[in-house]
Short mmCIF file of C-alpha atoms in Angstrom, two decimals:
data_model
loop_
_atom_site.label_atom_id
_atom_site.label_comp_id
_atom_site.label_asym_id
_atom_site.label_seq_id
_atom_site.Cartn_x
_atom_site.Cartn_y
_atom_site.Cartn_z
CA MET A 28 99.94 44.12 127.65
CA SER A 29 99.21 46.63 130.55
CA LEU A 30 95.80 44.59 131.96
CA SER A 31 92.94 47.05 131.99
CA PRO A 32 91.38 48.64 135.21
CA MET A 33 88.36 47.07 134.83
CA THR A 34 90.70 44.17 135.25
CA ARG A 35 92.33 44.87 137.81
CA TYR A 36 89.86 46.12 140.22
CA LEU A 37 87.97 42.73 140.23
CA ALA A 38 91.93 40.94 140.96
CA LEU A 39 91.63 43.63 144.28
CA VAL A 40 87.83 43.44 145.14
CA THR A 41 88.06 39.13 144.89
CA GLU A 42 91.22 39.62 146.48
CA HIS A 43 89.33 40.78 149.52
CA LEU A 44 86.45 39.00 149.51
CA SER A 45 87.94 35.87 149.48
CA ARG A 46 90.58 36.69 152.87
CA LEU A 47 87.82 38.16 153.85
CA HIS A 48 85.73 33.91 153.11
CA GLU A 49 89.01 32.91 155.40
CA GLU A 50 89.85 35.55 158.36
CA GLU A 51 86.58 36.20 159.33
CA LYS A 52 84.73 32.45 158.92
CA GLU A 53 83.96 32.33 162.64
CA ALA A 54 83.40 35.19 163.34
CA VAL A 55 80.80 35.62 160.92
CA LEU A 56 78.98 31.92 162.42
CA LYS A 57 78.96 33.04 165.52
CA ALA A 58 76.40 36.30 164.85
CA ALA A 59 74.50 33.78 162.63
CA ARG A 60 74.36 31.71 165.82
CA LEU A 61 72.84 34.76 167.91
CA VAL A 62 71.00 36.43 164.31
CA ALA A 63 69.52 32.75 164.39
CA ASN A 64 68.82 32.08 167.95
CA HIS A 65 66.98 35.59 167.10
CA VAL A 66 65.03 34.45 164.06
CA LYS A 67 63.79 31.34 166.46
CA GLN A 68 61.89 33.67 168.63
CA ASP A 69 60.46 35.30 166.48
CA LYS A 70 62.17 38.25 167.18
CA ILE A 71 63.22 41.89 164.55
CA VAL A 72 66.49 41.54 164.05
CA TYR A 73 67.27 45.54 163.53
CA ALA A 74 69.82 46.65 160.82
CA TYR A 75 71.54 50.43 160.78
CA GLY A 76 74.26 51.91 158.29
CA PRO A 77 74.76 55.68 160.15
CA GLY A 78 76.29 57.56 157.12
CA GLY A 79 75.85 58.00 152.92
CA HIS A 80 76.84 54.75 151.55
CA SER A 81 76.89 52.51 154.64
CA ASN A 82 73.17 52.84 154.51
CA LEU A 83 73.84 50.50 151.71
CA GLY A 84 74.30 47.75 154.72
CA SER A 85 70.93 47.94 155.72
CA GLN A 86 69.34 48.30 152.37
CA GLU A 87 71.28 45.04 151.48
CA ILE A 88 69.75 43.04 153.34
CA PHE A 89 66.58 43.54 154.49
CA PHE A 90 63.37 43.30 152.07
CA ARG A 91 65.56 41.91 149.58
CA ALA A 92 64.87 38.60 148.11
CA GLY A 93 66.50 35.59 149.43
CA GLY A 94 67.02 37.59 152.35
CA LEU A 95 65.50 36.93 156.33
CA MET A 96 61.99 38.65 156.71
CA HIS A 97 62.42 39.19 159.59
CA VAL A 98 65.46 42.18 158.45
CA SER A 99 63.99 45.65 159.76
CA ALA A 100 66.25 48.37 158.25
CA ILE A 101 66.36 51.94 160.50
CA LEU A 102 67.01 53.98 156.91
CA ASP A 103 66.89 57.41 158.53
CA GLU A 104 66.27 60.61 156.63
CA GLY A 105 68.89 62.72 158.04
CA THR A 106 72.03 60.30 157.20
CA LEU A 107 70.60 58.73 153.35
CA LEU A 108 72.25 60.87 150.57
CA SER A 109 69.13 61.50 148.86
CA GLY A 110 68.83 64.39 151.23
CA GLY A 111 72.02 65.67 149.67
CA ALA A 112 74.95 64.28 150.21
CA LEU A 113 77.22 67.17 151.94
CA ARG A 114 74.35 67.02 154.83
CA SER A 115 74.76 63.72 155.01
CA MET A 116 78.13 63.58 156.14
CA ALA A 117 77.05 66.95 158.12
CA VAL A 118 74.58 65.32 160.08
CA GLU A 119 76.14 61.88 160.68
CA ARG A 120 78.79 64.04 162.27
CA THR A 121 76.69 65.42 164.85
CA PRO A 122 76.78 64.30 167.73
CA GLY A 123 73.56 62.75 169.88
CA TYR A 124 72.08 62.06 166.56
CA GLY A 125 72.74 58.43 166.56
CA ARG A 126 71.12 57.71 170.53
CA ILE A 127 67.76 60.41 168.30
CA VAL A 128 67.17 57.33 165.38
CA LEU A 129 67.96 54.60 168.16
CA GLU A 130 65.19 56.31 170.10
CA ASP A 131 62.91 56.88 167.16
CA TYR A 132 63.10 53.27 166.84
CA ASN A 133 62.49 52.18 170.58
CA LEU A 134 64.75 49.42 170.68
CA GLN A 135 64.41 47.30 174.58
CA ALA A 136 66.80 45.22 176.55
CA GLY A 137 66.90 41.86 174.58
CA ASP A 138 66.79 43.58 170.51
CA LEU A 139 69.20 43.00 168.38
CA LEU A 140 70.69 45.44 166.30
CA ILE A 141 73.42 45.36 163.36
CA ILE A 142 75.67 48.19 162.74
CA ILE A 143 77.02 48.72 159.35
CA ASN A 144 79.74 51.42 158.48
CA ALA A 145 83.20 50.45 157.60
CA TYR A 146 85.15 53.71 158.49
CA GLY A 147 84.12 53.00 161.89
CA ILE A 148 84.09 56.50 163.77
CA ASN A 149 81.50 58.52 163.47
CA SER A 150 79.44 60.73 165.83
CA ALA A 151 75.54 59.23 164.63
CA VAL A 152 77.50 55.60 164.72
CA ILE A 153 79.15 55.90 167.66
CA ASP A 154 75.86 57.79 169.49
CA SER A 155 74.11 54.46 167.72
CA ALA A 156 76.32 51.97 169.41
CA LEU A 157 76.74 53.74 172.47
CA GLU A 158 73.01 54.46 172.98
CA ALA A 159 72.33 50.21 172.27
CA ARG A 160 75.24 49.42 175.31
CA LYS A 161 73.11 51.62 177.60
CA ARG A 162 69.68 50.19 176.75
CA GLY A 163 70.84 46.33 176.54
CA VAL A 164 70.22 46.23 173.48
CA THR A 165 72.84 42.73 171.90
CA THR A 166 75.21 44.80 168.77
CA ILE A 167 76.83 42.83 166.24
CA GLY A 168 79.07 45.23 163.94
CA VAL A 169 80.02 45.66 160.68
CA THR A 170 82.82 47.11 160.62
CA SER A 171 86.80 48.09 159.32
CA VAL A 172 89.15 47.62 162.44
CA GLY A 173 92.69 48.66 160.41
CA HIS A 174 90.83 51.43 159.28
CA ALA A 175 89.15 52.87 162.44
CA SER A 176 92.41 51.89 164.15
CA GLN A 177 94.23 54.11 162.03
CA THR A 178 92.23 57.48 161.97
CA PRO A 179 94.36 59.91 163.65
CA ALA A 180 91.57 60.66 167.49
CA GLU A 181 91.67 64.61 166.08
CA HIS A 182 90.21 63.55 163.13
CA PRO A 183 87.14 65.91 162.70
CA ALA A 184 84.92 63.03 161.88
CA ARG A 185 85.42 61.35 165.32
CA HIS A 186 83.03 61.04 167.71
CA PRO A 187 83.67 63.28 170.33
CA SER A 188 84.54 60.20 172.49
CA LYS A 189 87.58 59.54 170.06
CA GLN A 190 86.02 55.28 170.23
CA ASN A 191 85.83 52.78 167.63
CA LEU A 192 82.78 51.31 166.94
CA HIS A 193 85.08 48.20 167.10
CA ASP A 194 85.49 48.21 170.24
CA LEU A 195 82.01 49.21 171.58
CA VAL A 196 79.38 46.01 170.29
CA ASP A 197 79.80 42.77 171.68
CA ILE A 198 80.65 40.88 168.00
CA VAL A 199 83.15 42.26 165.41
CA LEU A 200 83.16 41.57 161.48
CA ASP A 201 85.61 43.43 159.81
CA CYS A 202 85.67 44.46 157.11
CA LYS A 203 88.91 45.26 156.46
CA VAL A 204 89.09 48.48 154.60
CA GLY A 205 91.84 49.87 154.04
CA VAL A 206 92.26 53.99 155.09
CA GLY A 207 91.14 55.54 152.13
CA ASP A 208 88.39 52.89 150.88
CA ALA A 209 89.69 53.24 147.63
CA VAL A 210 91.47 50.47 145.87
CA LEU A 211 92.98 51.28 142.16
CA GLU A 212 95.39 53.42 141.19
CA ILE A 213 95.79 55.24 137.70
CA ASP A 214 98.79 56.50 136.51
CA GLY A 215 98.92 59.92 136.47
CA LEU A 216 96.83 60.72 139.32
CA GLU A 217 97.50 60.79 142.92
CA GLN A 218 94.05 59.57 144.32
CA ARG A 219 92.55 56.16 144.08
CA VAL A 220 89.62 55.21 142.26
CA GLY A 221 86.49 52.19 142.72
CA ALA A 222 85.49 51.93 146.69
CA MET A 223 86.18 48.07 148.33
CA SER A 224 83.43 49.04 151.34
CA THR A 225 80.41 47.98 149.66
CA PHE A 226 81.71 44.76 148.31
CA ALA A 227 82.91 44.42 151.44
CA ASN A 228 80.14 45.27 153.52
CA ALA A 229 77.85 43.29 150.76
CA PHE A 230 79.52 40.23 151.17
CA LEU A 231 79.93 40.29 155.23
CA LEU A 232 76.53 41.14 155.82
CA ASN A 233 74.44 38.03 153.30
CA ALA A 234 77.26 35.38 154.83
CA LEU A 235 75.75 35.18 157.57
CA VAL A 236 72.38 35.78 156.58
CA ALA A 237 72.99 32.23 154.33
CA GLU A 238 74.41 30.87 157.29
CA THR A 239 71.29 32.33 159.75
CA VAL A 240 68.92 31.00 158.05
CA HIS A 241 71.27 26.97 157.08
CA LEU A 242 71.77 26.76 161.20
CA ILE A 243 67.78 27.17 161.35
CA ALA A 244 66.75 24.82 158.49
CA ALA A 245 69.13 22.65 159.98
CA ASP A 246 67.34 22.79 163.23
CA GLY A 247 64.19 22.05 161.21
CA VAL A 248 62.50 24.90 161.01
CA GLN A 249 61.19 27.15 158.10
CA PRO A 250 62.29 30.79 158.65
CA PRO A 251 60.68 32.58 156.05
CA ILE A 252 62.27 34.06 153.15
CA TRP A 253 61.77 37.00 150.79
CA MET A 254 60.92 35.72 147.17
CA SER A 255 61.82 38.86 144.66
CA GLY A 256 57.94 40.01 143.60
CA ASN A 257 60.23 39.47 140.20
CA ALA A 258 59.67 36.44 139.86
CA THR A 259 56.98 34.34 139.18
CA GLY A 260 55.06 33.44 141.74
CA GLY A 261 56.63 36.21 144.06
CA ASP A 262 54.27 38.53 145.04
CA GLU A 263 52.30 34.89 146.09
CA TRP A 264 55.09 33.51 148.17
CA ASN A 265 55.61 36.89 149.94
CA LYS A 266 51.58 37.88 150.40
CA GLN A 267 51.63 34.97 152.87
CA PHE A 268 53.89 36.43 155.31
CA ILE A 269 53.33 40.22 155.42
CA ASP A 270 50.44 40.37 157.81
CA ARG A 271 53.55 38.94 160.05
CA PHE A 272 55.19 41.84 159.72
CA LYS A 273 53.85 44.24 158.91
CA GLY A 274 53.36 47.27 161.95
CA ARG A 275 56.70 45.53 163.56
CA ILE A 276 59.70 46.47 160.77
CA LYS A 277 58.62 49.69 160.67
CA LYS A 278 59.64 50.35 157.15
CA LEU A 279 57.97 47.73 155.80
#
């Protein structure tokens, strides 16, 4: 009896995450050292996912149970799908838009920005990376090196410069998403189903947070970590830290 699509999808996701665990662990640890040093100085860590579903990455580690309170998600309405899916795609392809977003958040030299975009080619993502470099902002990119490298230079989604995110950031966490993202083949259909990028990005980002907290704790420091407000005592736990971050984190 053939395996169900659900079972095959589980196998593909599990295999992909295991590959990331084996091949990206050193890069994750390198990035964690950077984030840990930042947090120990009580500095905000920014996370930006320029693109429709890329925004999920920045939300994954922001205001998240078990997540670092120092993370500030850059949630710009232009590329959020809530404003319209086709509009979101048009905005992420608009040259100069990413620069405007970073200006709005007033990132400065010495800041740290995590840029999350599996495809790593659109105008918003490239402009945000270029603007970050111009401002002296240190960057971590969560992106697929293979996907960007295999996308033709003339593809309409590309930034006019034809550059890739993985060439513009200081540290790359390669999510290794294949061209087209979807991974599951269905008999009789040409197009695959079952995207991989959200799983891959979320795993790398949460692994980065876990390794960061581990490094900080090893130094005898307890960083402020969000507790679920739906858990008993969650509101009380979080309340002791809120004043420390209000006004510093734009979307808090």
